[in-house]
Amino acid sequence: MKLNINIKKKLADQWFNFLQSEIVNACQSIERKSGSKAVFKKKIWSKLKVSEGGGTSMILKNGKIFEKVGVNKSTVSGSFKKKFRPQIKGAVKSKGAYWASGVSFVAHMLNPKVPAIHFNTRFIVTADHWFGGGIDATPAINDKKEEKLIHGLLKQVCTNNKKNYKKLKKYCDEYFFLPHRNERRGIGGIFFDYEDKNWEKDFKFVREVGLVLINILETVINRKAKSKWNKNDKLQQLYKRGRYVEFNLLYDRGTKFGLNSGGNIDSIFMSLPPQAKWN
Amino acid sequence: MKLNINIKKKLADQWFNFLQSEIVNACQSIERKSGSKAVFKKKIWSKLKVSEGGGTSMILKNGKIFEKVGVNKSTVSGSFKKKFRPQIKGAVKSKGAYWASGVSFVAHMLNPKVPAIHFNTRFIVTADHWFGGGIDATPAINDKKEEKLIHGLLKQVCTNNKKNYKKLKKYCDEYFFLPHRNERRGIGGIFFDYEDKNWEKDFKFVREVGLVLINILETVINRKAKSKWNKNDKLQQLYKRGRYVEFNLLYDRGTKFGLNSGGNIDSIFMSLPPQAKWN
C-alpha cells in the first residue's frame, strides 16, 4: 500500500512525540539515579502564525550528569523566503511551501570525561519528502574504546536496516568539520539526509536511530560519569565547547533552517553549551 | 594634489601600525596602573602565500582590568572567490583582487560593570577604495550616564570632521542588531563604511576615530573599574557575552571577510570573549 503524504506526516509527527518522551524519561532516570534532583522543564512555543505549528522543548540544567540536556520536538510548516529556497530540496518547486517535523537532542555533560552527544531525526516535506538525521559524539578528552563502542552501536543499526554505515559515517565526518580550523568537531557518528528510497524502510531506520541514542547515552554515561576529573579537564571541555559554538553558529544547517523558518530561538539555540571558553 | 593609490595604501598601512602601538601602550599602561603584571603577547602571522601579507596580533589575557584585550593590525591582499565577490564593493570589477589594511580591537573587561568595547578602522581597495570602521560599547549592566559620555565623545569626533553623527549612530544601531532575538548587541556607537568622498578628510576622520578609542577606554575604565560587583553581575556579563558570540559568528561582516580572505583564525576570533554562557 502506498501511503499518502498526509498519513506519512501524521505517522512521523506521532513517532517524534513518542521519541521525545522516551528520551526525556531515559535522561530523567539517569539523572535521578545519580542522586540529583534536577528535573526537565517544559516549554511550549508556537510560530507567530499559530496555524504554522510549533514545538515543545524539554530542558534539564545543572544536573549531576547533564550540565545541560535538551530534547526538542517540533512540527512546523510555512513558506521559505525566496532567497532561501534554492538551499532546500524541492522548495523552489513547492514555491517555498514546507512541512517539517523532528526531534533534536543535545547533551553537554558535567563530567568533562563524558562526551557531548548530539542527535536529531526529522521528516521534511516540500515538493519532495525525505528523512534526515544522525548521531555524533564530541569528547573533550579522547578515548579510543569509547569511540569504538559508539561506532559499533551505530554500525549495527545501519546493518540491521541495510544502510551503508561507511557512507553515513563519512557524511558525518564531512558535515561536522570546521574548515576554518581544519578540525573535526568530534569523533563523528552517522549522518544522513534526503533518505527517500522506501518510506516504510526509511521510517523504520529513523525510529531505530532514535532508540539507539538512548543506548549510546547509557553506555557512555555508565562507563565514565563517575570518573574523577580536575580543573584542567574541565578547561579542555570548555575550549572544546567553544568549537561547538563556532560550528553551530557558522555552519550548522539546522540552525540556518531554524532561523529561516521562524523557529523558536530558545529551541534553535538549545544546542549551545551552557558555558564555553575561547583562547 | 591627488594622491595615487599606492601612496594611499602606504599612508594607511603606516597609520594603522602606529595606531596599533598607541592602543597597546594605552592598554598596557592602564593594566600596569591597576597593579597587574599581565602583559601583551605578540603573534605575527602571514597568509599561506607570504606575498599576500599578514598581520600582528597583540593580546593580553587575565589582567585586572582586561579579562581579554586584543589589538590586531593586518595588511593583506589577494583575490576573493567568485561567490564572495558580489558582497564586496568593486570586487566584481576588480576580478576579485583586493588589498586591505586595518586595526581591530576588542576589550572584554574583568569587571562586569565596565562595558566591552569594540573598535576597528580599515582601508579597503578593490576597483574602488574606501575607509570603514567604528566604535561601539556593550555593557552587561546599563548605565545611562556612561552611554551619554561615550556617545558625547563620538559625536564630537564626527562634528570636528563634518561627519553626520546621527547617520553613523543609526548605521551602528542597525548593524549591531541580533534579528533572531530582536535585540541590540549593546548601546551602539558609530559605524561607517564606504567613506570615499575626500580621501584626505576621510583619512583624518579615521585617525581621530582611532585616537578617541583611547579616550573612551580611559573614561569608562576610570569611572568603574574599581566598582564592586557580585556573582550575579558576572553571570549577567557572561550571558551578554553569549549574545556577543552569536552576533560575531552569525552576522559580523569582519568575521566573514576574515574567513573569506584567508585570514588568521586566532586574529579573526580574537573578538570572541574568553568565556560566555547560554541559558
mmCIF file of N, CA, C and O in Angstrom, chain A residues 59 61 67-68 180-181 238-239 242 245-251 255 259 265-266 269-270 272-279, chain B residues 59 61 67-68 180-181 238-239 242 245-251 255 259 265-266 269-270 272-279:
data_model
loop_
_atom_site.group_PDB
_atom_site.id
_atom_site.type_symbol
_atom_site.label_atom_id
_atom_site.label_comp_id
_atom_site.label_asym_id
_atom_site.label_seq_id
_atom_site.Cartn_x
_atom_site.Cartn_y
_atom_site.Cartn_z
ATOM 1 N N ILE A 59 14.077 20.892 28.733
ATOM 2 C CA ILE A 59 15.471 21.160 29.090
ATOM 3 C C ILE A 59 15.711 20.878 30.569
ATOM 4 O O ILE A 59 14.897 21.254 31.422
ATOM 5 N N LYS A 61 18.777 21.390 33.436
ATOM 6 C CA LYS A 61 20.052 22.093 33.639
ATOM 7 C C LYS A 61 20.637 21.791 35.003
ATOM 8 O O LYS A 61 19.903 21.492 35.942
ATOM 9 N N GLU A 67 25.117 18.717 32.467
ATOM 10 C CA GLU A 67 25.220 20.141 32.800
ATOM 11 C C GLU A 67 24.061 20.859 32.101
ATOM 12 O O GLU A 67 23.482 21.797 32.639
ATOM 13 N N LYS A 68 23.728 20.356 30.922
ATOM 14 C CA LYS A 68 22.548 20.843 30.205
ATOM 15 C C LYS A 68 22.166 19.793 29.180
ATOM 16 O O LYS A 68 23.006 19.352 28.397
ATOM 17 N N HIS A 180 37.572 26.369 8.942
ATOM 18 C CA HIS A 180 38.435 27.489 9.338
ATOM 19 C C HIS A 180 39.514 27.057 10.320
ATOM 20 O O HIS A 180 40.473 27.773 10.557
ATOM 21 N N ARG A 181 39.341 25.891 10.925
ATOM 22 C CA ARG A 181 40.366 25.376 11.839
ATOM 23 C C ARG A 181 40.970 24.076 11.310
ATOM 24 O O ARG A 181 41.859 23.510 11.945
ATOM 25 N N LEU A 238 35.714 23.119 28.158
ATOM 26 C CA LEU A 238 35.147 24.439 27.852
ATOM 27 C C LEU A 238 35.702 24.990 26.532
ATOM 28 O O LEU A 238 34.989 25.636 25.769
ATOM 29 N N TYR A 239 36.977 24.726 26.247
ATOM 30 C CA TYR A 239 37.549 25.155 24.959
ATOM 31 C C TYR A 239 36.949 24.353 23.814
ATOM 32 O O TYR A 239 36.651 24.887 22.752
ATOM 33 N N GLY A 242 33.787 25.747 22.899
ATOM 34 C CA GLY A 242 33.925 26.948 22.060
ATOM 35 C C GLY A 242 33.843 26.554 20.590
ATOM 36 O O GLY A 242 33.160 27.197 19.786
ATOM 37 N N VAL A 245 30.296 25.822 19.597
ATOM 38 C CA VAL A 245 29.551 27.050 19.316
ATOM 39 C C VAL A 245 29.910 27.568 17.924
ATOM 40 O O VAL A 245 29.031 27.949 17.143
ATOM 41 N N GLU A 246 31.196 27.564 17.604
ATOM 42 C CA GLU A 246 31.614 28.034 16.276
ATOM 43 C C GLU A 246 30.903 27.241 15.187
ATOM 44 O O GLU A 246 30.355 27.807 14.245
ATOM 45 N N PHE A 247 30.926 25.921 15.329
ATOM 46 C CA PHE A 247 30.290 25.097 14.305
ATOM 47 C C PHE A 247 28.808 25.432 14.185
ATOM 48 O O PHE A 247 28.286 25.655 13.094
ATOM 49 N N ASN A 248 28.130 25.460 15.321
ATOM 50 C CA ASN A 248 26.673 25.624 15.277
ATOM 51 C C ASN A 248 26.250 26.970 14.702
ATOM 52 O O ASN A 248 25.270 27.051 13.984
ATOM 53 N N LEU A 249 27.007 28.015 15.011
ATOM 54 C CA LEU A 249 26.598 29.329 14.519
ATOM 55 C C LEU A 249 27.116 29.612 13.103
ATOM 56 O O LEU A 249 26.464 30.296 12.332
ATOM 57 N N LEU A 250 28.278 29.086 12.777
ATOM 58 C CA LEU A 250 28.839 29.371 11.443
ATOM 59 C C LEU A 250 28.292 28.442 10.358
ATOM 60 O O LEU A 250 28.099 28.872 9.228
ATOM 61 N N TYR A 251 28.096 27.156 10.690
ATOM 62 C CA TYR A 251 27.841 26.183 9.616
ATOM 63 C C TYR A 251 26.570 25.371 9.729
ATOM 64 O O TYR A 251 26.075 24.875 8.738
ATOM 65 N N THR A 255 20.609 25.094 12.438
ATOM 66 C CA THR A 255 20.497 26.469 12.919
ATOM 67 C C THR A 255 19.945 27.367 11.813
ATOM 68 O O THR A 255 19.013 28.145 12.033
ATOM 69 N N LEU A 259 16.447 29.439 11.882
ATOM 70 C CA LEU A 259 16.377 30.893 11.761
ATOM 71 C C LEU A 259 15.569 31.309 10.531
ATOM 72 O O LEU A 259 14.981 32.378 10.492
ATOM 73 N N ILE A 265 13.711 30.712 19.162
ATOM 74 C CA ILE A 265 15.140 30.934 19.394
ATOM 75 C C ILE A 265 15.696 30.031 20.489
ATOM 76 O O ILE A 265 16.769 29.451 20.344
ATOM 77 N N ASP A 266 14.960 29.909 21.578
ATOM 78 C CA ASP A 266 15.466 29.072 22.669
ATOM 79 C C ASP A 266 15.633 27.622 22.216
ATOM 80 O O ASP A 266 16.547 26.936 22.647
ATOM 81 N N PHE A 269 18.678 27.420 19.722
ATOM 82 C CA PHE A 269 19.953 27.570 20.418
ATOM 83 C C PHE A 269 20.097 26.632 21.620
ATOM 84 O O PHE A 269 21.061 26.729 22.364
ATOM 85 N N MET A 270 19.142 25.741 21.770
ATOM 86 C CA MET A 270 19.262 24.735 22.820
ATOM 87 C C MET A 270 20.599 23.995 22.706
ATOM 88 O O MET A 270 21.197 23.584 23.688
ATOM 89 N N LEU A 272 23.451 25.067 22.034
ATOM 90 C CA LEU A 272 24.629 25.781 22.542
ATOM 91 C C LEU A 272 24.938 25.312 23.965
ATOM 92 O O LEU A 272 24.040 25.081 24.767
ATOM 93 N N PRO A 273 26.203 25.187 24.270
ATOM 94 C CA PRO A 273 26.583 24.702 25.606
ATOM 95 C C PRO A 273 26.247 25.741 26.670
ATOM 96 O O PRO A 273 26.115 26.925 26.367
ATOM 97 N N PRO A 274 26.090 25.307 27.922
ATOM 98 C CA PRO A 274 25.779 26.257 28.991
ATOM 99 C C PRO A 274 26.904 27.254 29.198
ATOM 100 O O PRO A 274 26.677 28.398 29.574
ATOM 101 N N GLN A 275 28.142 26.811 28.975
ATOM 102 C CA GLN A 275 29.273 27.738 29.029
ATOM 103 C C GLN A 275 30.374 27.246 28.111
ATOM 104 O O GLN A 275 30.493 26.057 27.837
ATOM 105 N N ALA A 276 31.175 28.202 27.633
ATOM 106 C CA ALA A 276 32.250 27.866 26.698
ATOM 107 C C ALA A 276 33.374 28.870 26.873
ATOM 108 O O ALA A 276 33.168 29.953 27.437
ATOM 109 N N LYS A 277 34.550 28.495 26.391
ATOM 110 C CA LYS A 277 35.703 29.393 26.504
ATOM 111 C C LYS A 277 36.423 29.510 25.169
ATOM 112 O O LYS A 277 36.355 28.616 24.327
ATOM 113 N N TRP A 278 37.100 30.643 25.021
ATOM 114 C CA TRP A 278 37.979 30.825 23.862
ATOM 115 C C TRP A 278 39.345 31.294 24.320
ATOM 116 O O TRP A 278 39.444 32.001 25.325
ATOM 117 N N ASN A 279 40.329 30.913 23.570
ATOM 118 C CA ASN A 279 41.701 31.336 23.854
ATOM 119 C C ASN A 279 41.919 32.790 23.482
ATOM 120 O O ASN A 279 41.351 33.251 22.522
ATOM 121 N N ILE B 59 47.749 40.423 22.177
ATOM 122 C CA ILE B 59 46.674 40.019 23.086
ATOM 123 C C ILE B 59 47.165 39.995 24.531
ATOM 124 O O ILE B 59 48.263 39.508 24.810
ATOM 125 N N LYS B 61 45.808 38.770 28.341
ATOM 126 C CA LYS B 61 44.746 37.983 28.977
ATOM 127 C C LYS B 61 44.883 37.980 30.485
ATOM 128 O O LYS B 61 45.992 38.129 31.007
ATOM 129 N N GLU B 67 39.892 41.264 31.031
ATOM 130 C CA GLU B 67 39.904 39.799 31.090
ATOM 131 C C GLU B 67 40.576 39.292 29.813
ATOM 132 O O GLU B 67 41.305 38.319 29.822
ATOM 133 N N LYS B 68 40.322 40.017 28.727
ATOM 134 C CA LYS B 68 40.996 39.727 27.457
ATOM 135 C C LYS B 68 40.903 40.976 26.588
ATOM 136 O O LYS B 68 39.817 41.524 26.410
ATOM 137 N N HIS B 180 17.456 37.632 15.223
ATOM 138 C CA HIS B 180 16.821 36.424 15.753
ATOM 139 C C HIS B 180 16.365 36.594 17.194
ATOM 140 O O HIS B 180 15.609 35.793 17.710
ATOM 141 N N ARG B 181 16.871 37.640 17.852
ATOM 142 C CA ARG B 181 16.423 37.917 19.217
ATOM 143 C C ARG B 181 15.701 39.258 19.311
ATOM 144 O O ARG B 181 15.250 39.645 20.379
ATOM 145 N N LEU B 238 28.341 37.233 31.483
ATOM 146 C CA LEU B 238 28.626 36.023 30.700
ATOM 147 C C LEU B 238 27.487 35.711 29.718
ATOM 148 O O LEU B 238 27.723 35.265 28.601
ATOM 149 N N TYR B 239 26.234 35.960 30.138
ATOM 150 C CA TYR B 239 25.116 35.761 29.218
ATOM 151 C C TYR B 239 25.149 36.797 28.098
ATOM 152 O O TYR B 239 24.894 36.489 26.938
ATOM 153 N N GLY B 242 27.412 35.762 25.548
ATOM 154 C CA GLY B 242 26.845 34.737 24.667
ATOM 155 C C GLY B 242 26.238 35.403 23.433
ATOM 156 O O GLY B 242 26.425 34.965 22.299
ATOM 157 N N VAL B 245 28.916 36.490 21.050
ATOM 158 C CA VAL B 245 29.382 35.376 20.212
ATOM 159 C C VAL B 245 28.391 35.118 19.078
ATOM 160 O O VAL B 245 28.782 34.939 17.923
ATOM 161 N N GLU B 246 27.107 35.121 19.427
ATOM 162 C CA GLU B 246 26.088 34.891 18.390
ATOM 163 C C GLU B 246 26.231 35.922 17.276
ATOM 164 O O GLU B 246 26.244 35.574 16.095
ATOM 165 N N PHE B 247 26.335 37.185 17.654
ATOM 166 C CA PHE B 247 26.450 38.218 16.629
ATOM 167 C C PHE B 247 27.679 37.991 15.755
ATOM 168 O O PHE B 247 27.610 38.006 14.527
ATOM 169 N N ASN B 248 28.813 37.765 16.423
ATOM 170 C CA ASN B 248 30.066 37.690 15.658
ATOM 171 C C ASN B 248 30.103 36.499 14.711
ATOM 172 O O ASN B 248 30.643 36.603 13.613
ATOM 173 N N LEU B 249 29.527 35.384 15.127
ATOM 174 C CA LEU B 249 29.593 34.204 14.261
ATOM 175 C C LEU B 249 28.460 34.172 13.236
ATOM 176 O O LEU B 249 28.642 33.687 12.127
ATOM 177 N N LEU B 250 27.295 34.703 13.608
ATOM 178 C CA LEU B 250 26.173 34.645 12.666
ATOM 179 C C LEU B 250 26.175 35.787 11.659
ATOM 180 O O LEU B 250 25.817 35.586 10.503
ATOM 181 N N TYR B 251 26.576 37.002 12.098
ATOM 182 C CA TYR B 251 26.342 38.162 11.232
ATOM 183 C C TYR B 251 27.552 39.008 10.891
ATOM 184 O O TYR B 251 27.547 39.699 9.885
ATOM 185 N N THR B 255 34.091 39.064 10.438
ATOM 186 C CA THR B 255 34.352 37.628 10.538
ATOM 187 C C THR B 255 34.275 36.993 9.157
ATOM 188 O O THR B 255 35.157 36.231 8.751
ATOM 189 N N LEU B 259 37.288 35.148 7.170
ATOM 190 C CA LEU B 259 37.227 33.745 6.749
ATOM 191 C C LEU B 259 37.335 33.617 5.233
ATOM 192 O O LEU B 259 37.798 32.605 4.713
ATOM 193 N N ILE B 265 43.086 32.617 11.883
ATOM 194 C CA ILE B 265 41.925 32.277 12.711
ATOM 195 C C ILE B 265 41.997 32.926 14.091
ATOM 196 O O ILE B 265 41.006 33.471 14.581
ATOM 197 N N ASP B 266 43.164 32.879 14.717
ATOM 198 C CA ASP B 266 43.264 33.462 16.055
ATOM 199 C C ASP B 266 42.973 34.953 16.029
ATOM 200 O O ASP B 266 42.407 35.506 16.972
ATOM 201 N N PHE B 269 39.126 35.473 15.358
ATOM 202 C CA PHE B 269 38.319 35.128 16.528
ATOM 203 C C PHE B 269 38.803 35.805 17.811
ATOM 204 O O PHE B 269 38.294 35.511 18.891
ATOM 205 N N MET B 270 39.770 36.698 17.671
ATOM 206 C CA MET B 270 40.199 37.495 18.814
ATOM 207 C C MET B 270 39.014 38.180 19.483
ATOM 208 O O MET B 270 38.980 38.373 20.685
ATOM 209 N N LEU B 272 36.145 37.098 20.046
ATOM 210 C CA LEU B 272 35.311 36.253 20.911
ATOM 211 C C LEU B 272 35.740 36.420 22.365
ATOM 212 O O LEU B 272 36.920 36.547 22.669
ATOM 213 N N PRO B 273 34.771 36.416 23.247
ATOM 214 C CA PRO B 273 35.093 36.612 24.662
ATOM 215 C C PRO B 273 35.853 35.413 25.222
ATOM 216 O O PRO B 273 35.751 34.314 24.675
ATOM 217 N N PRO B 274 36.596 35.607 26.306
ATOM 218 C CA PRO B 274 37.322 34.484 26.905
ATOM 219 C C PRO B 274 36.368 33.410 27.424
ATOM 220 O O PRO B 274 36.695 32.235 27.411
ATOM 221 N N GLN B 275 35.204 33.837 27.882
ATOM 222 C CA GLN B 275 34.194 32.853 28.285
ATOM 223 C C GLN B 275 32.809 33.454 28.126
ATOM 224 O O GLN B 275 32.638 34.666 28.183
ATOM 225 N N ALA B 276 31.836 32.567 27.900
ATOM 226 C CA ALA B 276 30.463 33.016 27.680
ATOM 227 C C ALA B 276 29.511 31.944 28.175
ATOM 228 O O ALA B 276 29.905 30.797 28.361
ATOM 229 N N LYS B 277 28.267 32.364 28.390
ATOM 230 C CA LYS B 277 27.259 31.410 28.861
ATOM 231 C C LYS B 277 25.983 31.523 28.041
ATOM 232 O O LYS B 277 25.697 32.570 27.452
ATOM 233 N N TRP B 278 25.266 30.405 27.997
ATOM 234 C CA TRP B 278 23.938 30.406 27.389
ATOM 235 C C TRP B 278 22.925 29.795 28.349
ATOM 236 O O TRP B 278 23.269 28.887 29.104
ATOM 237 N N ASN B 279 21.711 30.270 28.236
ATOM 238 C CA ASN B 279 20.629 29.728 29.055
ATOM 239 C C ASN B 279 20.226 28.353 28.588
ATOM 240 O O ASN B 279 20.266 28.098 27.398
#
